Structure formats: structure tokens, C-alpha cells
Coordinates of C-alpha atoms and ligand atoms in Angstrom, one line a residue:
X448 CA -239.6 -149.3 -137.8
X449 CA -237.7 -146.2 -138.3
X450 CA -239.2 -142.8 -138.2
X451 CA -240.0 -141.3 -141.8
X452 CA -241.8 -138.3 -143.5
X453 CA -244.9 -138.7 -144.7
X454 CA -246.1 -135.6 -146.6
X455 CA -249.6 -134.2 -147.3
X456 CA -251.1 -135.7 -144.6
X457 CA -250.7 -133.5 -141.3
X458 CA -251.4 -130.2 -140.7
X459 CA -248.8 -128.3 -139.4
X460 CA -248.3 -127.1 -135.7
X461 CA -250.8 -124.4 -135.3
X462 CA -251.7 -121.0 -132.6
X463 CA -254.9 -120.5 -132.4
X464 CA -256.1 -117.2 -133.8
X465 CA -256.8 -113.9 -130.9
X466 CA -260.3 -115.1 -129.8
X467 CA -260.8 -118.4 -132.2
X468 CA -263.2 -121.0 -130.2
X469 CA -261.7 -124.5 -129.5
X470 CA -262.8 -126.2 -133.3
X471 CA -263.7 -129.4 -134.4
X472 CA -260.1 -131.0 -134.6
X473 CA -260.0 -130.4 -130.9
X474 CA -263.4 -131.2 -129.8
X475 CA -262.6 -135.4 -131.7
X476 CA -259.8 -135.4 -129.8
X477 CA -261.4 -134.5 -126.4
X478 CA -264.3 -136.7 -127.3
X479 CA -261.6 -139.6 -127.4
X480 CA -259.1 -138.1 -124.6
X481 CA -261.1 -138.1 -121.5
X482 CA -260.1 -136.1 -118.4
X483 CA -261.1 -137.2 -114.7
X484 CA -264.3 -136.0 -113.5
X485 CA -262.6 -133.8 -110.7
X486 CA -265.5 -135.2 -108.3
X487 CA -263.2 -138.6 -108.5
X488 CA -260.8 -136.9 -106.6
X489 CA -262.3 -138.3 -103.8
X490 CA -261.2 -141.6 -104.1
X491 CA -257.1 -142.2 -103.0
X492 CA -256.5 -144.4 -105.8
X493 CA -258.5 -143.4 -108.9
X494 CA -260.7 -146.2 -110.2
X495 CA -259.4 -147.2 -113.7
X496 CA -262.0 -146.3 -115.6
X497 CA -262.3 -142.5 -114.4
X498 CA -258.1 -142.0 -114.9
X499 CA -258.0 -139.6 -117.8
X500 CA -256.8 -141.3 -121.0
X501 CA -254.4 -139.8 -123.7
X502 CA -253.7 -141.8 -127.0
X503 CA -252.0 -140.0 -129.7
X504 CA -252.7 -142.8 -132.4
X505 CA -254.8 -145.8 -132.1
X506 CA -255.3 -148.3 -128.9
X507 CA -253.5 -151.0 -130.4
X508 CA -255.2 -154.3 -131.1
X509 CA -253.0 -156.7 -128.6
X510 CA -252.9 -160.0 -126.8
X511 CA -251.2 -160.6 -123.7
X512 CA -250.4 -164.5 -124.6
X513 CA -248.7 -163.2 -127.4
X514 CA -247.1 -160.2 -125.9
X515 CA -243.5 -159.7 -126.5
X516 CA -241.0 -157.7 -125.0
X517 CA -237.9 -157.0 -126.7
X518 CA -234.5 -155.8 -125.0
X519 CA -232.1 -155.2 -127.6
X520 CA -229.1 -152.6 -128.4
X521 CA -226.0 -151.7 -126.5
X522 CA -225.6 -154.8 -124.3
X523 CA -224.2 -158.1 -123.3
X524 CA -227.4 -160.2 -123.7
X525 CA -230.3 -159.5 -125.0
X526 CA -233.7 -160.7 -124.0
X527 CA -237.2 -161.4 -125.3
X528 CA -239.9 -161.7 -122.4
X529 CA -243.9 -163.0 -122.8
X530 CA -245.9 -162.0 -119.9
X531 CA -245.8 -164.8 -118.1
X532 CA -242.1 -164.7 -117.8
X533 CA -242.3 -161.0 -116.5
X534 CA -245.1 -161.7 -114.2
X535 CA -243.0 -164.6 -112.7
X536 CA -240.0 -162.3 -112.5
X537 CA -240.3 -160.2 -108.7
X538 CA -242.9 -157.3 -108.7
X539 CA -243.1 -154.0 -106.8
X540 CA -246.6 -151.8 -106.1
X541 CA -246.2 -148.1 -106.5
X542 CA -249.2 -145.4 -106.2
X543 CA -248.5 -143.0 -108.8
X544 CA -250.1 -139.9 -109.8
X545 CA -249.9 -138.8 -113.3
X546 CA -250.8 -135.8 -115.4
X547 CA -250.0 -135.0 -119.1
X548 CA -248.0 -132.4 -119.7
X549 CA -250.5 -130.6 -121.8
X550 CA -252.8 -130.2 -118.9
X551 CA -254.1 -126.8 -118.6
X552 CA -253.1 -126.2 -122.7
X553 CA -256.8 -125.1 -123.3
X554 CA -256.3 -122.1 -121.0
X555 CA -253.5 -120.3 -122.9
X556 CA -253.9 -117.6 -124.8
X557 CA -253.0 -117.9 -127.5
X558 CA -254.0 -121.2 -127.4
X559 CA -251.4 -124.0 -129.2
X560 CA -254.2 -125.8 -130.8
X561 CA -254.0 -130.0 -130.0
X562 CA -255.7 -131.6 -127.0
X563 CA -257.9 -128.9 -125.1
X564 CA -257.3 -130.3 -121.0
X565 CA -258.7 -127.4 -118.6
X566 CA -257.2 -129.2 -115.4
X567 CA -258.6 -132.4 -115.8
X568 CA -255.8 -134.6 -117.1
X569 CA -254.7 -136.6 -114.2
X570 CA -255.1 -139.6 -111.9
X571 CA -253.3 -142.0 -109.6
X572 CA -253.0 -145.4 -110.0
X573 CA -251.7 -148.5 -108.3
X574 CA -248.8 -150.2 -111.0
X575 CA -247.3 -153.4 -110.8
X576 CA -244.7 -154.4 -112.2
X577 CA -241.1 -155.1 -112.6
X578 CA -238.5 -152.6 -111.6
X579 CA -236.7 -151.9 -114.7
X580 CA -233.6 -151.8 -113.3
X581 CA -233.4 -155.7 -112.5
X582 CA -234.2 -156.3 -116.6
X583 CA -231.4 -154.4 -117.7
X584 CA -229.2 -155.8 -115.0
X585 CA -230.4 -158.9 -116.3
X586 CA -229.3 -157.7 -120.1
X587 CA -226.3 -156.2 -119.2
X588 CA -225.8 -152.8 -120.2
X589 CA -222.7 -151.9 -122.0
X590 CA -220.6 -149.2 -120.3
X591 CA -221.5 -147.2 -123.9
X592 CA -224.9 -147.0 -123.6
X593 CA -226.2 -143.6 -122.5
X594 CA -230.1 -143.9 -123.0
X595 CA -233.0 -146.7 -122.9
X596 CA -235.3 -145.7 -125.6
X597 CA -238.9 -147.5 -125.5
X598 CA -241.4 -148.2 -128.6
X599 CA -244.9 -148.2 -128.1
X600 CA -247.0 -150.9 -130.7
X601 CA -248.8 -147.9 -131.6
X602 CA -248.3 -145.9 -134.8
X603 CA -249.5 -143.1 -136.3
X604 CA -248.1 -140.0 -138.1
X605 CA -247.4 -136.8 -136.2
X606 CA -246.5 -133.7 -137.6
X607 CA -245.5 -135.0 -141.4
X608 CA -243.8 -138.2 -139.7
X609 CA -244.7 -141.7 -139.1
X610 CA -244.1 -143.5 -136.0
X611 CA -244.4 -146.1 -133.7
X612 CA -244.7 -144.0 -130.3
X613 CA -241.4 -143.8 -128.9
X614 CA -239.5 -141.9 -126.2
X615 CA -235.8 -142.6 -124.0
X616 CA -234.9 -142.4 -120.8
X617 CA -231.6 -141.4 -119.3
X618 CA -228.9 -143.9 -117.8
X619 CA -228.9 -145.4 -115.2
X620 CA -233.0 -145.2 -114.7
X621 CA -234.4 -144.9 -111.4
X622 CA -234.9 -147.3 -109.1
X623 CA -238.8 -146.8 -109.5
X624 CA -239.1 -146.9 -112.7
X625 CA -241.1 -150.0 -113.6
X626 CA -242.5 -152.4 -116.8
X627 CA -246.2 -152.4 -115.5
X628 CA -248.3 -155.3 -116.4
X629 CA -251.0 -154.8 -113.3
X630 CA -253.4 -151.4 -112.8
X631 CA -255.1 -151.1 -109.3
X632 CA -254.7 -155.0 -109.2
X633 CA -256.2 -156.5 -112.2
X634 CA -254.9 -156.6 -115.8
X635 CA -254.3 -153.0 -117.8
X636 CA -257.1 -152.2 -119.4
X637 CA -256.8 -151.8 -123.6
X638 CA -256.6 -147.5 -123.2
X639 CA -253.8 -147.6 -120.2
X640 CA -251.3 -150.1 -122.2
X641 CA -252.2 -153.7 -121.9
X642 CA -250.5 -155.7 -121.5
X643 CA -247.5 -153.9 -120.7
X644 CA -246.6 -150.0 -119.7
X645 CA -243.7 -148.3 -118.5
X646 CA -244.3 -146.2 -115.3
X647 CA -241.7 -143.2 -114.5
X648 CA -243.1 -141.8 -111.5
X649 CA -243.3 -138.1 -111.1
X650 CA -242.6 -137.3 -114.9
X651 CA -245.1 -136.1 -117.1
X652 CA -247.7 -138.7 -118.8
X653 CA -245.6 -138.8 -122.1
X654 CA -242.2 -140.4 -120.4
X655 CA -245.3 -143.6 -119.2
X656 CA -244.5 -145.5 -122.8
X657 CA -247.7 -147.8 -123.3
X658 CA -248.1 -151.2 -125.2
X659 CA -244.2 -151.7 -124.4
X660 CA -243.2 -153.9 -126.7
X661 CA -239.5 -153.2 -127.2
X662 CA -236.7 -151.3 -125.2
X663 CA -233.2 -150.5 -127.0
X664 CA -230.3 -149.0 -125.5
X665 CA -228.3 -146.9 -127.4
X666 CA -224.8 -144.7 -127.5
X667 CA -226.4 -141.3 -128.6
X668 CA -229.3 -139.7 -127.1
X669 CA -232.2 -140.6 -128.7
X670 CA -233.0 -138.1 -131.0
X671 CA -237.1 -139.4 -132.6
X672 CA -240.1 -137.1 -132.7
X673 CA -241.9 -137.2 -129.5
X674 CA -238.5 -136.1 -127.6
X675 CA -236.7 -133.5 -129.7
X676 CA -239.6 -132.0 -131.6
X677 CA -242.4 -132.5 -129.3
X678 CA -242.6 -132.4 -125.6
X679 CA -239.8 -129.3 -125.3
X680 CA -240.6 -126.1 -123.5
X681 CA -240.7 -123.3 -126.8
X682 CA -241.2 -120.0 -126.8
X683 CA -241.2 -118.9 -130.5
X684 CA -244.8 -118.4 -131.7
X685 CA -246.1 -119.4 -135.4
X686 CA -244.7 -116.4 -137.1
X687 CA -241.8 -117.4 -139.6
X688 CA -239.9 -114.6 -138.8
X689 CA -238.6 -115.8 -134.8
X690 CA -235.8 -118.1 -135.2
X691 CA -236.7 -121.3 -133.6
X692 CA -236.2 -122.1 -130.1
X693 CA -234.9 -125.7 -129.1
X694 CA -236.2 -125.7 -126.1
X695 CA -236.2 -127.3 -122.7
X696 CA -237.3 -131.0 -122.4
X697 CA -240.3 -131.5 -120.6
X698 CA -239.8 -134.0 -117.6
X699 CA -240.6 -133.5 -114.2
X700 CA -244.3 -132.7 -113.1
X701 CA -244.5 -129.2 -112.0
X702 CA -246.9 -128.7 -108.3
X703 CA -250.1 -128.2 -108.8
X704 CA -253.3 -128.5 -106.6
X705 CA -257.2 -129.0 -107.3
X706 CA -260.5 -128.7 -105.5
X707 CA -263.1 -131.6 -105.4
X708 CA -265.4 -128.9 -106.8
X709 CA -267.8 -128.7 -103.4
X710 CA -271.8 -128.1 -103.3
X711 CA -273.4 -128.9 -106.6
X712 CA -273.1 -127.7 -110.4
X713 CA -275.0 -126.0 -112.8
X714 CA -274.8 -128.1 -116.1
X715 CA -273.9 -125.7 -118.5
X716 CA -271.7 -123.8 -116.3
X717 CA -270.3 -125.6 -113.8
X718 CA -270.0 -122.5 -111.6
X719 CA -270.7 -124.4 -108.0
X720 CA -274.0 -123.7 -106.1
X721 CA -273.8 -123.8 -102.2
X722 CA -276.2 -123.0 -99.4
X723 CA -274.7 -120.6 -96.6
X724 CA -273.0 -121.8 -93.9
X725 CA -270.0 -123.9 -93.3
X726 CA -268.2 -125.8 -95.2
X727 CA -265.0 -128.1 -96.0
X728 CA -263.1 -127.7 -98.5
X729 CA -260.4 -130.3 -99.9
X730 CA -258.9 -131.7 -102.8
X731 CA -255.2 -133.0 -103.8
X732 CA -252.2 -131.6 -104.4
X733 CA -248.6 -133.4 -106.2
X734 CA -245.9 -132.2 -107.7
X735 CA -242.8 -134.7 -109.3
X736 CA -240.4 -132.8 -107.8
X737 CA -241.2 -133.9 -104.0
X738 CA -243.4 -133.7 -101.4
X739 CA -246.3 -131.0 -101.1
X740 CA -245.5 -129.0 -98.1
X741 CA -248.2 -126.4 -98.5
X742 CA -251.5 -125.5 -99.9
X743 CA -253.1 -121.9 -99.9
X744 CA -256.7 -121.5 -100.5
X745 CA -258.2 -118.1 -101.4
X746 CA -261.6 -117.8 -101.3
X747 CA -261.7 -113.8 -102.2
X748 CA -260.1 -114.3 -105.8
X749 CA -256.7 -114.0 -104.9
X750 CA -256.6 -111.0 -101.9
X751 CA -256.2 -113.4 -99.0
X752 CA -254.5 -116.8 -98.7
X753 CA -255.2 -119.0 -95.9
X754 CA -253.1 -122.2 -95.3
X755 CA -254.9 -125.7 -95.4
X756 CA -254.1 -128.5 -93.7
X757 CA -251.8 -131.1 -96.0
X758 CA -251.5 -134.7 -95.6
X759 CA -248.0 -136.0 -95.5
X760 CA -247.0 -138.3 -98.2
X761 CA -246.3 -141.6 -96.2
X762 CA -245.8 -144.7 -97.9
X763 CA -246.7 -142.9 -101.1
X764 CA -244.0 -140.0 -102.0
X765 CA -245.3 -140.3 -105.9
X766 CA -248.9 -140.1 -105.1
X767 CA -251.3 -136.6 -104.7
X768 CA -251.5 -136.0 -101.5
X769 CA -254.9 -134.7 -99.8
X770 CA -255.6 -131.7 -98.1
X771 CA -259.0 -129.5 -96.7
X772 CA -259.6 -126.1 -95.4
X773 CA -262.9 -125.3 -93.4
X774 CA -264.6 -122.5 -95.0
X775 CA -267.8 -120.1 -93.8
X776 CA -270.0 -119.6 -96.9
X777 CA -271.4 -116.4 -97.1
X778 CA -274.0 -115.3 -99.8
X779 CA -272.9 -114.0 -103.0
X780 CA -270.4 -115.1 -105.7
X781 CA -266.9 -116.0 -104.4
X782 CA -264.1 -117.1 -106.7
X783 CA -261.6 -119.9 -105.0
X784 CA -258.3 -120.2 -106.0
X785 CA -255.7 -122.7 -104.9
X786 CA -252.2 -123.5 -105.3
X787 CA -249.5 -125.7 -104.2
X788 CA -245.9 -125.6 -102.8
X789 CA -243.5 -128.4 -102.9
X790 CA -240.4 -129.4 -101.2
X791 CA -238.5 -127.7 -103.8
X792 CA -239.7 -124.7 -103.1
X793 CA -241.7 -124.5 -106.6
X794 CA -245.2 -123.1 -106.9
X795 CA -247.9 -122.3 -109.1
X796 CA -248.1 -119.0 -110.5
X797 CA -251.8 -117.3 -110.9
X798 CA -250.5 -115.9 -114.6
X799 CA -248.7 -118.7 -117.1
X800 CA -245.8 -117.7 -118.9
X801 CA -246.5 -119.4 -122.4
X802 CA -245.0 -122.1 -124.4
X803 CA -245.5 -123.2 -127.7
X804 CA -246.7 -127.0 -126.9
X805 CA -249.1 -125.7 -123.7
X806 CA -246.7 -127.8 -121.4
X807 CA -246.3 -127.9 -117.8
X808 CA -249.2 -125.1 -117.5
X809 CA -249.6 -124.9 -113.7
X810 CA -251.4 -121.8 -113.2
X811 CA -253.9 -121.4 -110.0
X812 CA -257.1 -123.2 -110.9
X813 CA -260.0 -120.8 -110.3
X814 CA -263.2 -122.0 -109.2
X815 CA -266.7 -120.1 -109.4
X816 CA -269.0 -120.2 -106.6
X817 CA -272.0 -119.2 -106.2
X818 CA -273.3 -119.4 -102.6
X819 CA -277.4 -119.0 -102.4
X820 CA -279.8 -118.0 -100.0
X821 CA -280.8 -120.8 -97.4
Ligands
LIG1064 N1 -247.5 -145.9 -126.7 C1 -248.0 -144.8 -126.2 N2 -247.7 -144.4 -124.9 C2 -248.2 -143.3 -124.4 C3 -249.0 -142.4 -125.2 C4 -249.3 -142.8 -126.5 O1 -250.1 -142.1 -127.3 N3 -248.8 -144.0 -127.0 N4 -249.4 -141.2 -124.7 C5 -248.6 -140.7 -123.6 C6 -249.2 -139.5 -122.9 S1 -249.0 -138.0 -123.8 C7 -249.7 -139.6 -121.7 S2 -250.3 -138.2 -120.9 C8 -249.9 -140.9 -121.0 C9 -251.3 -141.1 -120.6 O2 -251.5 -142.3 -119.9 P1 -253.0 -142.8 -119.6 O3 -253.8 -142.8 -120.8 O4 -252.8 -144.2 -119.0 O5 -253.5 -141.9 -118.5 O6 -249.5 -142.0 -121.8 C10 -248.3 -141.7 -122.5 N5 -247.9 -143.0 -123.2
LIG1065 MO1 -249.7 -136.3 -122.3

């Protein structure tokens, strides 16, 4: 189904007013858009039930024996696949960490009022699937064909349009780019795309096109909703008066790096408490644009930097990559502050130059601590 207004139903894009507290509209989507507990850091591969989950619409009511995938458009043959046929087909594993691109929105100021991620809105996964690249080959793209755009079973209305969820890909895709049916071994679960997902590694959550059920590859980029209205780096504000700004697309995750939040929290806080004394600190750091070469830890609020120790990526170069710092904890208050370098020489900035979707916000996370008498 095409794209088509439907009026009187959304509310527009909207800045938060100077000062307004996140509101209800926010708080039901955060109650259904969960983030990971950063404590699951911990784990290499994030069990599947703590990877934070974003669903624009519904979670589609599907059935795997049912399931079809579509492959249609600009080329020689094209194909319809049930799961069984794709699981038969050869299948590659790839650890894959994933953030949405609106991580970090809640922190800008003003704040571009829709999902309200702190940091939160990532996790890493083991997909399996088929590499996309052997379906198409299979299909036969036609030397005309310039993008591969996916539809989600999902539909909803965004904005003052309805829509299935849909977004395109560049040709030729990557050679990792895979149709997912398998999550840290066992079926997707229902939230994550069963039966079948797209996984782009190192792009931003949106590219990950769940409950796959078609592909089409057409002669014009594709020009829907969630890739030429949403997802684009803007910088005009609400006020009528700024000419709009087309933007950048949003693509490639930008380096960031957290803390597995150390000694224990206060509930209604979550400032840290820690006894004196020593202790290690460590966490994960990724970035879509290559490796993590280096992690700097402040522990004074930004004064001093000291370099942690990083893992290398090894068999994993899509996957967060661990790192620790030893630390002497002295009583008082400290705030921590971490950030990440990649390969590309890209960083994280400790002040966020603002967009009008809250993408790609990267800033240093900063970490209370309050370290207590023994
Ligand atoms: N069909 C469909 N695919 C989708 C979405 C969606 O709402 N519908 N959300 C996208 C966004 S914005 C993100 S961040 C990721 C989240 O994937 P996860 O819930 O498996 O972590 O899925 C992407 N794929
Ligand atoms: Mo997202």
C-alpha cells in the first residue's frame, strides 16, 4: 500500500517549550519503548529480552508458517520466499550492536518532543540470516535499479501520513547486510521482527526494517516518509519563519561509549553510591564507522582524561567493544564522564550541536557518583 495523508489525526512535529517536563505523550511511548538497563552491559551479547525495543506502530500479529517474502521491482526474476525456504537457503552469524538514532533525544534542549532515550537505546545481538546479497543475485537486479526499498507489515500514521514502515537502501548493499530470521540462536521474538528482519550493521536502528515482508527495487531513490521527512539531520526549529532545511540523512552510528554504572544506586536518583577505595571501571564502546581505538575516562567532570584500556574488535568489527579503567575512590561526589574515539578519527563532543529529530546525539554521558565513608 502506498503512502497517503491522513488528516486530523497527528499532531504535528513539536519543540518542547524552554523548561516543559517530558509529558504524557512521551512517557506512553517510553512505557512501550524500553531501553537496556545499562547494568546488561555486562553481558557480550545482550540477552533478548533486555535489547531495548523501538516500534513506531503496532507489533504486528504474524506467523512464521505463513510468512512471506516478496522480491519484486526492477529485476529479471522475481521471487516469493516462506521461511522454510530462506532458512534452507545458506546462513551467516553476525554480532551486531545497534542504537536508534534518537538515543540521547531526551537530553537536548530544546527538547524535539517523540521518544525520550537518555543513553539507553542500544544492544547487541547475534542475527542469522541470509546475506542479502545472494537473494538479489538470485532475482537479478536490473542494471536500472538504484535502491532496494523494504516494507515492514507494520502500519501506522506518522506525521498526517499512513504507512506501512518502509525504508531503502543504496545499490549494491553490503556484503553484511542480512534477512534475519534467528536472534541469539532461537526464533525473533514478536518485538524484534519475527519472523523476519533486515540487519544493516553499523547503521542506526531505523535502516534494521522489521517484519520484512517485501523488498522492491526501484530506478529513483526512494523518496516515502521515514527516509525524506524523518530520520534527516535538520536544523530549522518550529518557528514558521526559518525556511526549511533538507537535511542530511541519518545513516552511520556515530562513536559513543557507556559505563556499566559501578557500585549501587539510589532509586530515585540513580546517582551511584560507592565505598572508598579501589575500583574498576568498564563499560563498551562502538561506533558504525570502525573500530574504537580509544576510550578516555574523566573522573573529575571533565579536567583530566585518563586513557582506558580497549578491547580490540576481533571476530566482531560490528559489535561494542569492552573496555575498563582502574580507578581510586576517594570520598565525596565525583562526576565521570566518558567518551569514545574511532578509527575514523570521530569522537563525542561533551556539548551537542542540535537537530531537529534529536538524531545521532553523542554527547559524553555523565555519570554521578557519590563515593561514602567506609
Ligand atoms: N517495521 C519496522 N521496523 C523497524 C521499526 C519499526 O517501527 N517498524 N523501528 C526501527 C527503529 S527506529 C529502530 S531503533 C529499530 C529497533 O530495533 P529493536 O526494537 O529490535 O531494537 O528497529 C527499526 N525497524
Ligand atoms: Mo530508532
Amino acid at each position: 500500500m502506498e503512502e497517503r495523508p491522513l488528516t486530523g489525526i497527528s499532531p504535528p512535529g513539536r519543540i518542547a517549550a524552554p523548561g516543559e517536563g517530558i509529558g504524557l505523550d512521551e512517557l506512553a511511548l517510553a512505557a512501550r519503548n524500553h531501553g537496556l538497563p545499562l547494568e546488561a552491559m555486562r553481558y557480550e551479547v545482550t540477552p533478548a529480552g533486555l535489547h531495548y525495543v523501538l516500534v513506531h506502530y503496532d507489533i504486528p500479529d504474524t506467523d512464521s508458517s505463513t510468512w512471506r517474502l516478496t522480491v519484486r521491482g526492477r529485476l529479471r526474476t522475481p521471487l516469493e520466499l516462506g521461511l522454510h525456504e530462506l532458512r534452507a537457503l545458506p546462513s551467516v552469524t553476525r554480532r551486531v550492536t545497534m542504537e536508534c538514532a534518537g538515543n540521547g533525544r531526551a537530553r537536548l534542549s530544546p527538547r524535539p518532543v517523540s521518544q525520550p532515550w537518555l543513553v539507553e537505546a542500544v544492544g547487541t545481538a547475534d542475527w542469522t540470516g541470509v546475506p542479502l546479497r545472494a537473494v538479489l543475485a538470485e532475482a537479478g537486479v536490473a542494471p536500472e535499479a538504484v535502491e532496494a526499498v523494504f516494507t515492514g507489515a507494520d502500519h501506522g500514521v506518522e506525521r498526517g501520513v499512513e504507512q506501512h514502515y518502509r525504508r531503502s537502501l543504496p545499490l549494491p548493499v553490503g556484503e553484511d547486510v542480512l534477512l534475519a530470521h534467528t536472534m541469539n540462536g532461537g526464533p525473533l521474538p514478536p518485538q524484534h521482527g519475527h519472523p523476519l528482519r533486515l540487519v544493516v550493521p553499523g547503521w542506526y536502528g531505523m535502516a534494521h526494517v522489521k517484519w520484512l515482508c517485501d523488498i522492491e527495487l526501484v530506478d529513483a531513490p526512494f523518496a516515502g516518509y521515514q527516509q525524506a521527512t524523518a530520520y534527516r539531520y535538520r536544523r530549522h526549529t518550529a518557528d514558521p519563519a526559518e525556511p526549511e532545511d533538507p537535511g542530511e540523512p541519518v545513516t552511520l552510528i556515530a562513536p559513543r561509549a557507556l559505563l556499566i554504572p559501578p557500585g549501587f544506586p539510589d532509586f530515585m536518583s540513580r546517582t551511584r553510591v560507592l565505598r572508598p577505595g579501589p575500583v574498576r571501571l568498564a563499560g563498551r564502546a562502538w561506533s558504525g564507522h570502525g573500530p574504537v581505538v580509544r576510550v578516555e575516562l574523566s573522573t573529575d567532570g571533565g579536567g583530566s582524561w585518563a586513557d582506558a584500556e580497549v578491547r580490540p574488535p576481533g571476530g566482531h568489527p560490528y559489535a561494542w567493544q569492552g573496555w575498563h579503567l582502574d580507578w581510586t575512590a576517594a570520598p565525596g561526589s565525583h562526576t565521570l564522564l566518558v567518551r569514545a574515539t574511532d578509527a575514523s578519527g570521530r569522537t563525542q563532543p561533551l556539548r551537542q550541536p542540535w537537530n531537529r529529530g534529536g538524531f545521532g546525539n553523542n554527547q559524553v554521558q555523565a555519570q554521578a557518583v557519590s563515593v561514602i565513608p567506609r
